[in-house]
Short mmCIF file of N, CA and C in Angstrom, two decimals:
data_model
loop_
_atom_site.label_atom_id
_atom_site.label_comp_id
_atom_site.label_asym_id
_atom_site.label_seq_id
_atom_site.Cartn_x
_atom_site.Cartn_y
_atom_site.Cartn_z
N MET A 807 124.64 60.48 79.44
CA MET A 807 123.63 61.52 79.60
C MET A 807 123.72 62.16 80.97
N GLY A 808 123.93 61.34 82.02
CA GLY A 808 124.03 61.87 83.37
C GLY A 808 125.20 62.81 83.55
N ARG A 809 126.33 62.45 82.97
CA ARG A 809 127.53 63.29 83.09
C ARG A 809 127.34 64.62 82.38
N LEU A 810 126.75 64.58 81.20
CA LEU A 810 126.49 65.81 80.44
C LEU A 810 125.54 66.73 81.19
N LEU A 811 124.49 66.15 81.76
CA LEU A 811 123.54 66.93 82.54
C LEU A 811 124.23 67.56 83.74
N GLY A 812 125.05 66.80 84.42
CA GLY A 812 125.80 67.32 85.56
C GLY A 812 126.69 68.49 85.18
N GLN A 813 127.36 68.38 84.03
CA GLN A 813 128.22 69.48 83.57
C GLN A 813 127.39 70.72 83.22
N ALA A 814 126.24 70.50 82.61
CA ALA A 814 125.38 71.63 82.26
C ALA A 814 124.88 72.34 83.52
N LEU A 815 124.49 71.57 84.52
CA LEU A 815 124.03 72.17 85.77
C LEU A 815 125.18 72.90 86.47
N SER A 816 126.37 72.32 86.43
CA SER A 816 127.53 73.00 87.03
C SER A 816 127.83 74.31 86.33
N ALA A 817 127.73 74.32 85.02
CA ALA A 817 127.97 75.55 84.26
C ALA A 817 126.93 76.60 84.61
N GLN A 818 125.68 76.19 84.73
CA GLN A 818 124.62 77.14 85.09
C GLN A 818 124.86 77.70 86.49
N GLN A 819 125.22 76.85 87.43
CA GLN A 819 125.51 77.30 88.79
C GLN A 819 126.70 78.26 88.80
N TRP A 820 127.68 77.98 88.00
CA TRP A 820 128.85 78.84 87.93
C TRP A 820 128.45 80.22 87.43
N LEU A 821 127.58 80.29 86.43
CA LEU A 821 127.13 81.59 85.91
C LEU A 821 126.37 82.37 86.98
N HIS A 822 125.50 81.70 87.72
CA HIS A 822 124.77 82.37 88.80
C HIS A 822 125.73 82.84 89.89
N HIS A 823 126.69 81.99 90.22
CA HIS A 823 127.68 82.35 91.24
C HIS A 823 128.49 83.55 90.79
N ARG A 824 128.89 83.55 89.54
CA ARG A 824 129.69 84.66 89.00
C ARG A 824 128.88 85.97 89.04
N ALA A 825 127.61 85.93 88.66
CA ALA A 825 126.76 87.12 88.69
C ALA A 825 126.58 87.61 90.13
N PHE A 826 126.41 86.67 91.06
CA PHE A 826 126.27 87.05 92.47
C PHE A 826 127.56 87.71 92.97
N GLU A 827 128.68 87.12 92.67
CA GLU A 827 129.96 87.67 93.10
C GLU A 827 130.17 89.08 92.52
N ALA A 828 129.81 89.27 91.26
CA ALA A 828 129.94 90.60 90.65
C ALA A 828 129.05 91.61 91.36
N ALA A 829 127.86 91.19 91.73
CA ALA A 829 126.93 92.10 92.42
C ALA A 829 127.45 92.50 93.79
N THR A 830 128.21 91.61 94.46
CA THR A 830 128.71 91.95 95.78
C THR A 830 129.81 93.01 95.73
N CYS A 831 130.41 93.20 94.58
CA CYS A 831 131.45 94.23 94.45
C CYS A 831 130.84 95.63 94.45
N HIS A 832 129.61 95.74 93.97
CA HIS A 832 128.92 97.03 93.89
C HIS A 832 127.45 96.83 94.30
N PRO A 833 127.21 96.61 95.60
CA PRO A 833 125.86 96.24 96.03
C PRO A 833 124.79 97.31 95.76
N GLU A 834 125.14 98.57 95.89
CA GLU A 834 124.14 99.62 95.63
C GLU A 834 123.68 99.60 94.18
N GLU A 835 124.62 99.41 93.27
CA GLU A 835 124.26 99.33 91.85
C GLU A 835 123.41 98.09 91.58
N ALA A 836 123.78 96.98 92.20
CA ALA A 836 123.02 95.74 92.00
C ALA A 836 121.60 95.89 92.54
N GLN A 837 121.46 96.49 93.70
CA GLN A 837 120.13 96.69 94.27
C GLN A 837 119.30 97.66 93.43
N ALA A 838 119.94 98.69 92.89
CA ALA A 838 119.23 99.63 92.03
C ALA A 838 118.73 98.93 90.77
N ARG A 839 119.55 98.03 90.20
CA ARG A 839 119.12 97.26 89.02
C ARG A 839 117.93 96.38 89.34
N VAL A 840 117.97 95.73 90.50
CA VAL A 840 116.85 94.86 90.89
C VAL A 840 115.59 95.70 91.09
N LEU A 841 115.71 96.84 91.75
CA LEU A 841 114.55 97.71 91.95
C LEU A 841 113.98 98.17 90.61
N ARG A 842 114.84 98.60 89.70
CA ARG A 842 114.36 99.04 88.38
C ARG A 842 113.64 97.91 87.65
N ALA A 843 114.17 96.70 87.74
CA ALA A 843 113.53 95.56 87.08
C ALA A 843 112.17 95.26 87.71
N LEU A 844 112.09 95.29 89.02
CA LEU A 844 110.81 95.04 89.70
C LEU A 844 109.79 96.11 89.34
N LEU A 845 110.22 97.36 89.32
CA LEU A 845 109.30 98.45 88.97
C LEU A 845 108.84 98.33 87.52
N ARG A 846 109.78 98.03 86.64
CA ARG A 846 109.44 97.87 85.22
C ARG A 846 108.46 96.71 85.02
N ASP A 847 108.76 95.58 85.64
CA ASP A 847 107.95 94.38 85.46
C ASP A 847 106.55 94.52 86.05
N ASN A 848 106.40 95.38 87.05
CA ASN A 848 105.11 95.52 87.73
C ASN A 848 104.45 96.88 87.52
N ALA A 849 104.97 97.66 86.59
CA ALA A 849 104.44 99.01 86.35
C ALA A 849 103.00 98.99 85.86
N ASP A 850 102.61 97.93 85.18
CA ASP A 850 101.27 97.88 84.62
C ASP A 850 100.27 97.16 85.52
N THR A 851 100.66 96.84 86.74
CA THR A 851 99.70 96.26 87.69
C THR A 851 98.84 97.39 88.25
N ILE A 852 97.76 97.04 88.89
CA ILE A 852 96.90 98.06 89.50
C ILE A 852 97.70 98.84 90.54
N PHE A 853 98.39 98.13 91.42
CA PHE A 853 99.19 98.78 92.45
C PHE A 853 100.29 99.63 91.83
N GLY A 854 100.93 99.11 90.79
CA GLY A 854 102.00 99.84 90.11
C GLY A 854 101.51 101.11 89.44
N ARG A 855 100.35 101.06 88.83
CA ARG A 855 99.79 102.28 88.20
C ARG A 855 99.38 103.29 89.26
N GLU A 856 98.77 102.82 90.34
CA GLU A 856 98.36 103.74 91.42
C GLU A 856 99.56 104.47 92.03
N HIS A 857 100.70 103.81 92.07
CA HIS A 857 101.90 104.41 92.67
C HIS A 857 102.90 104.89 91.61
N ARG A 858 102.48 104.87 90.35
CA ARG A 858 103.27 105.38 89.23
C ARG A 858 104.68 104.77 89.18
N PHE A 859 104.73 103.44 89.23
CA PHE A 859 106.00 102.72 89.17
C PHE A 859 106.81 103.11 87.94
N ALA A 860 106.15 103.35 86.83
CA ALA A 860 106.85 103.63 85.57
C ALA A 860 107.68 104.90 85.63
N THR A 861 107.39 105.78 86.57
CA THR A 861 108.12 107.06 86.64
C THR A 861 109.07 107.13 87.84
N ILE A 862 109.20 106.06 88.60
CA ILE A 862 110.10 106.06 89.75
C ILE A 862 111.53 105.78 89.27
N GLY A 863 112.45 106.65 89.66
CA GLY A 863 113.82 106.53 89.18
C GLY A 863 114.86 106.17 90.21
N SER A 864 114.46 106.09 91.49
CA SER A 864 115.46 105.79 92.51
C SER A 864 114.78 105.16 93.73
N ALA A 865 115.60 104.59 94.60
CA ALA A 865 115.08 104.01 95.83
C ALA A 865 114.47 105.09 96.72
N ALA A 866 115.08 106.26 96.75
CA ALA A 866 114.54 107.36 97.56
C ALA A 866 113.17 107.78 97.05
N GLU A 867 113.03 107.85 95.74
CA GLU A 867 111.74 108.21 95.16
C GLU A 867 110.71 107.12 95.44
N TYR A 868 111.11 105.86 95.38
CA TYR A 868 110.21 104.76 95.72
C TYR A 868 109.73 104.91 97.17
N ALA A 869 110.65 105.20 98.08
CA ALA A 869 110.30 105.35 99.49
C ALA A 869 109.30 106.49 99.70
N ARG A 870 109.46 107.58 98.93
CA ARG A 870 108.53 108.71 99.05
C ARG A 870 107.16 108.36 98.46
N ARG A 871 107.17 107.65 97.36
CA ARG A 871 105.95 107.40 96.59
C ARG A 871 105.12 106.25 97.13
N VAL A 872 105.79 105.24 97.70
CA VAL A 872 105.09 104.03 98.15
C VAL A 872 105.25 103.91 99.67
N PRO A 873 104.24 104.35 100.40
CA PRO A 873 104.36 104.28 101.86
C PRO A 873 104.34 102.83 102.35
N ILE A 874 104.81 102.64 103.56
CA ILE A 874 104.75 101.32 104.17
C ILE A 874 103.28 100.98 104.39
N HIS A 875 102.89 99.78 103.98
CA HIS A 875 101.50 99.34 104.11
C HIS A 875 101.40 98.20 105.11
N ASP A 876 100.34 98.21 105.91
CA ASP A 876 100.08 97.04 106.74
C ASP A 876 99.09 96.14 105.98
N TYR A 877 98.81 94.99 106.54
CA TYR A 877 97.96 94.04 105.83
C TYR A 877 96.57 94.61 105.57
N GLU A 878 96.03 95.35 106.53
CA GLU A 878 94.67 95.89 106.35
C GLU A 878 94.61 96.82 105.14
N THR A 879 95.68 97.56 104.88
CA THR A 879 95.72 98.42 103.70
C THR A 879 95.77 97.59 102.42
N LEU A 880 96.46 96.47 102.48
CA LEU A 880 96.60 95.61 101.30
C LEU A 880 95.46 94.61 101.14
N ARG A 881 94.64 94.44 102.17
CA ARG A 881 93.57 93.43 102.13
C ARG A 881 92.69 93.52 100.88
N PRO A 882 92.24 94.72 100.45
CA PRO A 882 91.40 94.76 99.24
C PRO A 882 92.13 94.24 97.99
N TYR A 883 93.40 94.53 97.88
CA TYR A 883 94.19 94.02 96.75
C TYR A 883 94.29 92.49 96.82
N VAL A 884 94.62 92.00 98.00
CA VAL A 884 94.77 90.55 98.19
C VAL A 884 93.44 89.86 97.90
N GLY A 885 92.34 90.46 98.32
CA GLY A 885 91.03 89.90 98.04
C GLY A 885 90.77 89.77 96.55
N ARG A 886 91.19 90.77 95.79
CA ARG A 886 91.02 90.72 94.33
C ARG A 886 91.86 89.59 93.73
N VAL A 887 93.08 89.43 94.24
CA VAL A 887 93.96 88.38 93.73
C VAL A 887 93.40 87.01 94.07
N THR A 888 92.96 86.82 95.32
CA THR A 888 92.44 85.50 95.71
C THR A 888 91.13 85.20 94.98
N ALA A 889 90.44 86.23 94.51
CA ALA A 889 89.21 86.02 93.73
C ALA A 889 89.53 85.68 92.27
N GLY A 890 90.82 85.72 91.90
CA GLY A 890 91.22 85.31 90.56
C GLY A 890 91.62 86.43 89.62
N GLN A 891 91.55 87.68 90.08
CA GLN A 891 91.95 88.80 89.22
C GLN A 891 93.47 88.80 89.08
N THR A 892 93.96 89.06 87.88
CA THR A 892 95.40 89.08 87.64
C THR A 892 95.89 90.52 87.54
N GLY A 893 97.20 90.70 87.71
CA GLY A 893 97.80 92.02 87.55
C GLY A 893 97.39 93.02 88.61
N VAL A 894 97.16 92.56 89.80
CA VAL A 894 96.73 93.46 90.88
C VAL A 894 97.95 93.99 91.63
N LEU A 895 98.65 93.11 92.34
CA LEU A 895 99.84 93.51 93.09
C LEU A 895 101.13 93.20 92.33
N THR A 896 101.12 92.11 91.58
CA THR A 896 102.30 91.71 90.82
C THR A 896 101.88 91.23 89.44
N ALA A 897 102.80 91.34 88.51
CA ALA A 897 102.54 90.86 87.15
C ALA A 897 102.50 89.33 87.13
N GLU A 898 103.30 88.70 87.97
CA GLU A 898 103.32 87.24 88.03
C GLU A 898 102.19 86.75 88.93
N ALA A 899 101.63 85.63 88.57
CA ALA A 899 100.60 85.02 89.40
C ALA A 899 101.24 84.42 90.66
N PRO A 900 100.61 84.61 91.81
CA PRO A 900 101.16 83.97 93.01
C PRO A 900 101.02 82.46 92.91
N PHE A 901 101.96 81.75 93.51
CA PHE A 901 101.88 80.29 93.44
C PHE A 901 101.23 79.71 94.69
N MET A 902 100.99 80.56 95.73
CA MET A 902 100.44 80.03 96.95
C MET A 902 99.91 81.16 97.84
N PHE A 903 98.88 80.87 98.58
CA PHE A 903 98.39 81.76 99.63
C PHE A 903 98.38 80.97 100.93
N THR A 904 98.67 81.63 102.03
CA THR A 904 98.63 80.96 103.32
C THR A 904 98.24 81.97 104.39
N THR A 905 97.67 81.47 105.46
CA THR A 905 97.31 82.31 106.59
C THR A 905 98.42 82.23 107.62
N THR A 906 98.83 83.39 108.13
CA THR A 906 99.86 83.44 109.17
C THR A 906 99.26 84.09 110.40
N SER A 907 99.99 84.06 111.49
CA SER A 907 99.49 84.67 112.72
C SER A 907 99.25 86.17 112.54
N GLY A 908 99.98 86.78 111.62
CA GLY A 908 99.80 88.21 111.37
C GLY A 908 98.59 88.53 110.52
N THR A 909 97.99 87.52 109.88
CA THR A 909 96.84 87.78 109.00
C THR A 909 95.56 87.16 109.52
N THR A 910 95.54 86.74 110.79
CA THR A 910 94.35 86.10 111.32
C THR A 910 93.55 87.01 112.23
N ALA A 911 93.92 88.27 112.33
CA ALA A 911 93.24 89.18 113.26
C ALA A 911 91.74 89.27 112.97
N SER A 912 91.35 89.32 111.71
CA SER A 912 89.93 89.45 111.39
C SER A 912 89.16 88.21 111.80
N GLN A 913 89.82 87.04 111.79
CA GLN A 913 89.14 85.80 112.20
C GLN A 913 88.95 85.77 113.70
N SER A 914 89.99 86.14 114.45
CA SER A 914 89.89 86.05 115.91
C SER A 914 89.04 87.18 116.48
N SER A 915 89.00 88.33 115.81
CA SER A 915 88.21 89.45 116.32
C SER A 915 86.73 89.26 116.06
N SER A 916 86.37 88.32 115.19
CA SER A 916 84.95 88.11 114.89
C SER A 916 84.33 87.08 115.81
N ARG A 917 85.12 86.53 116.71
CA ARG A 917 84.60 85.51 117.64
C ARG A 917 83.85 86.14 118.78
#
């Protein structure tokens, strides 16, 4: 059983390695595929609908449509997610939340 499992894991790793190697031959195409998948998978989130993810066709269009956000801009969305609402920023549920030095400004400014 151990040997069979090892062979199965090796085969799976080989497939991932092969896909990665293929992507390195044409990185722009690979990145465009990843962007399209992310936009498709998250088009029905609140953030995705607000930024019309379903109609974005390129990285340049994404850059025009979705401005760079700081944490304060995203705070209301994050608050909704931490309160238990789903489909806000991502279709997948987050597996963890943590406080970092970049997200503690509201705590230190209230002292």
